[in-house]
Amino acid sequence: MHYRPMTINDYAAAVSLWQRTPGVRLRDADSFEGIMRYLARNPGLSIVAEKGSDIIGTIMAGHDGHRGFLQHLAVAEPYRKQGIGTALVNRCLDALRAESIDKAHLMLLVDNDAGKRFWTNLGWEFRTDIALHSFVLSANPSA
Ligand SMILES: CC(C)(COP(=O)(O)OP(=O)(O)OC[C@H]1O[C@@H](n2cnc3c(N)ncnc32)[C@H](O)[C@@H]1OP(=O)(O)O)[C@@H](O)C(=O)NCCC(=O)NCCS
């Protein structure tokens, strides 16, 4: 198992993993151009797990100089429960720490019970004091 920063060359393999992973919701922002922009704005913060030439895990992270944001954590089904998801999260948090980010957030689909257990076991607090509000800035409802 090998972990390394994600590059745009991983795009096709990453999308293929995300598309077969319930719990990961894709939007138009996940287009090739969207992910390329994200990686360029947040160099070194998104990580892939690689086995041979296969991408079997991903996590993406960025920050706004204040808080970190994690998304697209996915591990291919046959490789789960071996610590790969935890290793991806830890590497991602190390990269955020190195940029002096002291707190991170993530969004989880409300019906993702397994995901909720995973994050809770890693010490992530489920917030009941904050509600997420979103606004679409373009004409595209799938932005
Ligand atoms: C959530 C997800 C990324 C976890 O990946 P993973 O590689 O299985 O994660 P880990 O192996 O680090 O931990 C998973 C569990 O296996 C356990 N585990 C880790 N190593 C283990 C080992 N060697 N033997 C047995 N169990 C082990 C962990 O304790 C953990 O237990 P928990 O689920 O009760 O918390 C994966 O299930 C996934 O891709 N889910 C779908 C996508 C998703 O929901 N993503 C989160 C939305 S942001």
PDB file of C-alpha atoms and ligand atoms in Angstrom:
ATOM      1  CA  MET A   1       0.000   0.000   0.000  1.00  0.00           C
ATOM      2  CA  HIS A   2       1.302   3.376  -0.987  1.00  0.00           C
ATOM      3  CA  TYR A   3      -0.073   6.801  -0.042  1.00  0.00           C
ATOM      4  CA  ARG A   4       0.722   9.904  -2.056  1.00  0.00           C
ATOM      5  CA  PRO A   5      -0.741  13.309  -2.899  1.00  0.00           C
ATOM      6  CA  MET A   6      -3.542  13.157  -5.449  1.00  0.00           C
ATOM      7  CA  THR A   7      -2.864  14.729  -8.843  1.00  0.00           C
ATOM      8  CA  ILE A   8      -5.217  15.488 -11.679  1.00  0.00           C
ATOM      9  CA  ASN A   9      -3.828  12.389 -13.434  1.00  0.00           C
ATOM     10  CA  ASP A  10      -5.745  10.362 -10.826  1.00  0.00           C
ATOM     11  CA  TYR A  11      -9.036  11.923 -11.907  1.00  0.00           C
ATOM     12  CA  ALA A  12     -10.495   9.058 -13.965  1.00  0.00           C
ATOM     13  CA  ALA A  13      -9.646   6.394 -11.382  1.00  0.00           C
ATOM     14  CA  ALA A  14     -10.894   8.563  -8.515  1.00  0.00           C
ATOM     15  CA  VAL A  15     -14.220   9.308 -10.219  1.00  0.00           C
ATOM     16  CA  SER A  16     -14.652   5.637 -10.989  1.00  0.00           C
ATOM     17  CA  LEU A  17     -14.156   4.827  -7.275  1.00  0.00           C
ATOM     18  CA  TRP A  18     -16.530   7.611  -6.176  1.00  0.00           C
ATOM     19  CA  GLN A  19     -19.202   6.485  -8.644  1.00  0.00           C
ATOM     20  CA  ARG A  20     -19.272   2.988  -7.172  1.00  0.00           C
ATOM     21  CA  THR A  21     -19.192   4.234  -3.573  1.00  0.00           C
ATOM     22  CA  PRO A  22     -22.549   4.947  -1.937  1.00  0.00           C
ATOM     23  CA  GLY A  23     -21.947   7.747   0.545  1.00  0.00           C
ATOM     24  CA  VAL A  24     -20.028   9.879  -1.950  1.00  0.00           C
ATOM     25  CA  ARG A  25     -22.273  12.318  -3.822  1.00  0.00           C
ATOM     26  CA  LEU A  26     -20.898  13.843  -7.000  1.00  0.00           C
ATOM     27  CA  ARG A  27     -21.824  17.253  -8.357  1.00  0.00           C
ATOM     28  CA  ASP A  28     -20.801  19.286 -11.396  1.00  0.00           C
ATOM     29  CA  ALA A  29     -18.075  20.785  -9.198  1.00  0.00           C
ATOM     30  CA  ASP A  30     -16.470  17.331  -9.437  1.00  0.00           C
ATOM     31  CA  SER A  31     -15.843  17.736 -13.167  1.00  0.00           C
ATOM     32  CA  PHE A  32     -12.278  17.388 -14.441  1.00  0.00           C
ATOM     33  CA  GLU A  33     -11.916  21.189 -14.467  1.00  0.00           C
ATOM     34  CA  GLY A  34     -13.472  21.485 -11.005  1.00  0.00           C
ATOM     35  CA  ILE A  35     -11.133  18.942  -9.432  1.00  0.00           C
ATOM     36  CA  MET A  36      -8.129  20.403 -11.264  1.00  0.00           C
ATOM     37  CA  ARG A  37      -8.949  23.820  -9.792  1.00  0.00           C
ATOM     38  CA  TYR A  38      -9.446  22.325  -6.329  1.00  0.00           C
ATOM     39  CA  LEU A  39      -6.093  20.491  -6.400  1.00  0.00           C
ATOM     40  CA  ALA A  40      -4.303  23.589  -7.680  1.00  0.00           C
ATOM     41  CA  ARG A  41      -5.770  25.730  -4.876  1.00  0.00           C
ATOM     42  CA  ASN A  42      -4.950  23.115  -2.223  1.00  0.00           C
ATOM     43  CA  PRO A  43      -1.698  21.465  -3.277  1.00  0.00           C
ATOM     44  CA  GLY A  44      -0.661  18.357  -1.359  1.00  0.00           C
ATOM     45  CA  LEU A  45      -3.780  18.166   0.809  1.00  0.00           C
ATOM     46  CA  SER A  46      -5.671  15.472  -1.124  1.00  0.00           C
ATOM     47  CA  ILE A  47      -4.313  11.955  -0.849  1.00  0.00           C
ATOM     48  CA  VAL A  48      -4.766   8.675  -2.680  1.00  0.00           C
ATOM     49  CA  ALA A  49      -4.069   5.134  -1.540  1.00  0.00           C
ATOM     50  CA  GLU A  50      -2.541   3.107  -4.303  1.00  0.00           C
ATOM     51  CA  LYS A  51      -2.132  -0.638  -4.636  1.00  0.00           C
ATOM     52  CA  GLY A  52       0.039  -1.442  -7.639  1.00  0.00           C
ATOM     53  CA  SER A  53      -1.352   0.898 -10.261  1.00  0.00           C
ATOM     54  CA  ASP A  54      -4.890   0.899  -8.783  1.00  0.00           C
ATOM     55  CA  ILE A  55      -6.333   3.813  -6.825  1.00  0.00           C
ATOM     56  CA  ILE A  56      -8.164   2.080  -3.985  1.00  0.00           C
ATOM     57  CA  GLY A  57      -8.749   5.035  -1.675  1.00  0.00           C
ATOM     58  CA  THR A  58      -9.101   8.801  -1.787  1.00  0.00           C
ATOM     59  CA  ILE A  59      -9.576  11.766   0.468  1.00  0.00           C
ATOM     60  CA  MET A  60      -9.726  15.390  -0.586  1.00  0.00           C
ATOM     61  CA  ALA A  61      -9.047  18.396   1.582  1.00  0.00           C
ATOM     62  CA  GLY A  62      -8.772  22.116   1.279  1.00  0.00           C
ATOM     63  CA  HIS A  63      -8.779  25.108   3.587  1.00  0.00           C
ATOM     64  CA  ASP A  64      -9.683  28.759   3.529  1.00  0.00           C
ATOM     65  CA  GLY A  65      -6.784  29.846   5.752  1.00  0.00           C
ATOM     66  CA  HIS A  66      -9.019  29.373   8.766  1.00  0.00           C
ATOM     67  CA  ARG A  67     -10.744  25.977   8.694  1.00  0.00           C
ATOM     68  CA  GLY A  68     -10.047  22.762   6.852  1.00  0.00           C
ATOM     69  CA  PHE A  69     -12.684  20.903   4.872  1.00  0.00           C
ATOM     70  CA  LEU A  70     -12.562  17.197   4.088  1.00  0.00           C
ATOM     71  CA  GLN A  71     -14.511  15.427   1.386  1.00  0.00           C
ATOM     72  CA  HIS A  72     -14.606  12.387  -0.882  1.00  0.00           C
ATOM     73  CA  LEU A  73     -13.223   9.884   1.585  1.00  0.00           C
ATOM     74  CA  ALA A  74     -13.693   6.520  -0.091  1.00  0.00           C
ATOM     75  CA  VAL A  75     -12.012   3.142   0.164  1.00  0.00           C
ATOM     76  CA  ALA A  76     -12.789   0.430  -2.393  1.00  0.00           C
ATOM     77  CA  GLU A  77     -14.970  -2.253  -0.828  1.00  0.00           C
ATOM     78  CA  PRO A  78     -12.469  -5.176  -0.873  1.00  0.00           C
ATOM     79  CA  TYR A  79      -9.898  -3.076   0.991  1.00  0.00           C
ATOM     80  CA  ARG A  80     -12.064  -1.788   3.829  1.00  0.00           C
ATOM     81  CA  LYS A  81     -11.504  -2.484   7.531  1.00  0.00           C
ATOM     82  CA  GLN A  82      -7.739  -2.599   7.155  1.00  0.00           C
ATOM     83  CA  GLY A  83      -7.059   0.875   8.451  1.00  0.00           C
ATOM     84  CA  ILE A  84      -6.758   2.538   5.030  1.00  0.00           C
ATOM     85  CA  GLY A  85      -9.573   5.048   5.647  1.00  0.00           C
ATOM     86  CA  THR A  86      -8.031   6.027   8.985  1.00  0.00           C
ATOM     87  CA  ALA A  87      -4.592   6.361   7.405  1.00  0.00           C
ATOM     88  CA  LEU A  88      -5.985   8.631   4.685  1.00  0.00           C
ATOM     89  CA  VAL A  89      -7.691  10.837   7.286  1.00  0.00           C
ATOM     90  CA  ASN A  90      -4.539  11.027   9.417  1.00  0.00           C
ATOM     91  CA  ARG A  91      -2.343  11.959   6.467  1.00  0.00           C
ATOM     92  CA  CYS A  92      -4.820  14.594   5.442  1.00  0.00           C
ATOM     93  CA  LEU A  93      -4.945  16.075   8.947  1.00  0.00           C
ATOM     94  CA  ASP A  94      -1.126  16.097   9.113  1.00  0.00           C
ATOM     95  CA  ALA A  95      -1.065  18.064   5.853  1.00  0.00           C
ATOM     96  CA  LEU A  96      -3.618  20.556   7.223  1.00  0.00           C
ATOM     97  CA  ARG A  97      -1.677  20.887  10.498  1.00  0.00           C
ATOM     98  CA  ALA A  98       1.452  21.654   8.503  1.00  0.00           C
ATOM     99  CA  GLU A  99      -0.466  24.645   7.117  1.00  0.00           C
ATOM    100  CA  SER A 100      -1.410  25.787  10.648  1.00  0.00           C
ATOM    101  CA  ILE A 101      -5.044  24.737  10.327  1.00  0.00           C
ATOM    102  CA  ASP A 102      -6.327  23.778  13.777  1.00  0.00           C
ATOM    103  CA  LYS A 103      -9.867  22.647  13.005  1.00  0.00           C
ATOM    104  CA  ALA A 104     -11.571  20.834  10.154  1.00  0.00           C
ATOM    105  CA  HIS A 105     -15.136  20.100   9.096  1.00  0.00           C
ATOM    106  CA  LEU A 106     -16.785  17.575   6.835  1.00  0.00           C
ATOM    107  CA  MET A 107     -20.248  17.013   5.462  1.00  0.00           C
ATOM    108  CA  LEU A 108     -21.876  13.622   5.730  1.00  0.00           C
ATOM    109  CA  LEU A 109     -25.119  12.489   4.104  1.00  0.00           C
ATOM    110  CA  VAL A 110     -27.637  12.133   6.921  1.00  0.00           C
ATOM    111  CA  ASP A 111     -28.446   8.495   6.071  1.00  0.00           C
ATOM    112  CA  ASN A 112     -24.774   7.419   6.133  1.00  0.00           C
ATOM    113  CA  ASP A 113     -24.860   5.597   9.464  1.00  0.00           C
ATOM    114  CA  ALA A 114     -21.628   3.670   8.830  1.00  0.00           C
ATOM    115  CA  GLY A 115     -19.879   6.898   7.899  1.00  0.00           C
ATOM    116  CA  LYS A 116     -21.181   8.567  11.029  1.00  0.00           C
ATOM    117  CA  ARG A 117     -19.828   5.687  13.163  1.00  0.00           C
ATOM    118  CA  PHE A 118     -16.472   5.880  11.398  1.00  0.00           C
ATOM    119  CA  TRP A 119     -16.020   9.609  12.025  1.00  0.00           C
ATOM    120  CA  THR A 120     -17.341   9.431  15.580  1.00  0.00           C
ATOM    121  CA  ASN A 121     -14.887   6.633  16.403  1.00  0.00           C
ATOM    122  CA  LEU A 122     -12.086   8.836  15.077  1.00  0.00           C
ATOM    123  CA  GLY A 123     -13.144  11.553  17.519  1.00  0.00           C
ATOM    124  CA  TRP A 124     -15.052  13.816  15.145  1.00  0.00           C
ATOM    125  CA  GLU A 125     -17.869  15.642  16.917  1.00  0.00           C
ATOM    126  CA  PHE A 126     -21.340  15.427  15.390  1.00  0.00           C
ATOM    127  CA  ARG A 127     -22.666  18.990  15.555  1.00  0.00           C
ATOM    128  CA  THR A 128     -26.201  19.696  16.602  1.00  0.00           C
ATOM    129  CA  ASP A 129     -25.546  23.393  17.244  1.00  0.00           C
ATOM    130  CA  ILE A 130     -24.905  24.385  13.630  1.00  0.00           C
ATOM    131  CA  ALA A 131     -27.106  24.019  10.542  1.00  0.00           C
ATOM    132  CA  LEU A 132     -25.620  24.103   7.063  1.00  0.00           C
ATOM    133  CA  HIS A 133     -27.119  26.650   4.655  1.00  0.00           C
ATOM    134  CA  SER A 134     -26.226  26.487   0.955  1.00  0.00           C
ATOM    135  CA  PHE A 135     -26.865  28.809  -1.958  1.00  0.00           C
ATOM    136  CA  VAL A 136     -26.385  28.095  -5.670  1.00  0.00           C
ATOM    137  CA  LEU A 137     -24.580  30.988  -7.363  1.00  0.00           C
ATOM    138  CA  SER A 138     -25.026  29.797 -10.929  1.00  0.00           C
ATOM    139  CA  ALA A 139     -28.025  28.793 -13.012  1.00  0.00           C
ATOM    140  CA  ASN A 140     -26.999  25.169 -12.578  1.00  0.00           C
ATOM    141  CA  PRO A 141     -28.989  23.390  -9.844  1.00  0.00           C
ATOM    142  CA  SER A 142     -26.348  20.609  -9.826  1.00  0.00           C
ATOM    143  CA  ALA A 143     -23.477  23.038  -9.226  1.00  0.00           C
TER     144      ALA A 143
HETATM  145  C1  LIG B   1     -15.822   5.131   5.600  1.00  0.00           C
HETATM  146  C2  LIG B   1     -14.722   4.375   4.868  1.00  0.00           C
HETATM  147  C3  LIG B   1     -13.879   5.346   4.062  1.00  0.00           C
HETATM  148  C4  LIG B   1     -13.830   3.669   5.895  1.00  0.00           C
HETATM  149  O1  LIG B   1     -12.726   3.089   5.204  1.00  0.00           O
HETATM  150  P1  LIG B   1     -11.901   1.886   5.853  1.00  0.00           P
HETATM  151  O2  LIG B   1     -10.641   1.740   5.082  1.00  0.00           O
HETATM  152  O3  LIG B   1     -12.754   0.696   5.993  1.00  0.00           O
HETATM  153  O4  LIG B   1     -11.585   2.504   7.264  1.00  0.00           O
HETATM  154  P2  LIG B   1     -10.735   1.822   8.452  1.00  0.00           P
HETATM  155  O5  LIG B   1     -10.303   0.463   8.070  1.00  0.00           O
HETATM  156  O6  LIG B   1      -9.686   2.794   8.854  1.00  0.00           O
HETATM  157  O7  LIG B   1     -11.812   1.767   9.610  1.00  0.00           O
HETATM  158  C5  LIG B   1     -13.057   1.142   9.392  1.00  0.00           C
HETATM  159  C6  LIG B   1     -13.352   0.197  10.523  1.00  0.00           C
HETATM  160  O8  LIG B   1     -12.500  -0.938  10.427  1.00  0.00           O
HETATM  161  C7  LIG B   1     -11.853  -1.150  11.670  1.00  0.00           C
HETATM  162  N1  LIG B   1     -10.532  -1.700  11.367  1.00  0.00           N
HETATM  163  C8  LIG B   1      -9.441  -1.016  10.975  1.00  0.00           C
HETATM  164  N2  LIG B   1      -8.420  -1.846  10.790  1.00  0.00           N
HETATM  165  C9  LIG B   1      -8.896  -3.097  11.039  1.00  0.00           C
HETATM  166  C10 LIG B   1      -8.322  -4.379  11.005  1.00  0.00           C
HETATM  167  N3  LIG B   1      -7.052  -4.572  10.660  1.00  0.00           N
HETATM  168  N4  LIG B   1      -9.127  -5.438  11.294  1.00  0.00           N
HETATM  169  C11 LIG B   1     -10.420  -5.270  11.621  1.00  0.00           C
HETATM  170  N5  LIG B   1     -11.031  -4.055  11.684  1.00  0.00           N
HETATM  171  C12 LIG B   1     -10.262  -3.004  11.395  1.00  0.00           C
HETATM  172  C13 LIG B   1     -11.785   0.218  12.297  1.00  0.00           C
HETATM  173  O9  LIG B   1     -11.674   0.138  13.694  1.00  0.00           O
HETATM  174  C14 LIG B   1     -13.101   0.803  11.856  1.00  0.00           C
HETATM  175  O10 LIG B   1     -14.134   0.397  12.723  1.00  0.00           O
HETATM  176  P3  LIG B   1     -15.520   1.221  12.779  1.00  0.00           P
HETATM  177  O11 LIG B   1     -16.146   1.183  11.409  1.00  0.00           O
HETATM  178  O12 LIG B   1     -16.294   0.491  13.799  1.00  0.00           O
HETATM  179  O13 LIG B   1     -15.133   2.625  13.138  1.00  0.00           O
HETATM  180  C15 LIG B   1     -15.289   3.281   3.921  1.00  0.00           C
HETATM  181  O14 LIG B   1     -16.163   2.468   4.644  1.00  0.00           O
HETATM  182  C16 LIG B   1     -16.014   3.868   2.730  1.00  0.00           C
HETATM  183  O15 LIG B   1     -15.411   4.131   1.684  1.00  0.00           O
HETATM  184  N6  LIG B   1     -17.333   4.066   2.890  1.00  0.00           N
HETATM  185  C17 LIG B   1     -18.151   4.613   1.826  1.00  0.00           C
HETATM  186  C18 LIG B   1     -17.874   6.076   1.587  1.00  0.00           C
HETATM  187  C19 LIG B   1     -18.189   6.913   2.790  1.00  0.00           C
HETATM  188  O16 LIG B   1     -19.184   6.715   3.459  1.00  0.00           O
HETATM  189  N7  LIG B   1     -17.323   7.877   3.036  1.00  0.00           N
HETATM  190  C20 LIG B   1     -17.499   8.795   4.155  1.00  0.00           C
HETATM  191  C21 LIG B   1     -18.233   9.992   3.685  1.00  0.00           C
HETATM  192  S1  LIG B   1     -17.217  11.433   3.861  1.00  0.00           S
END
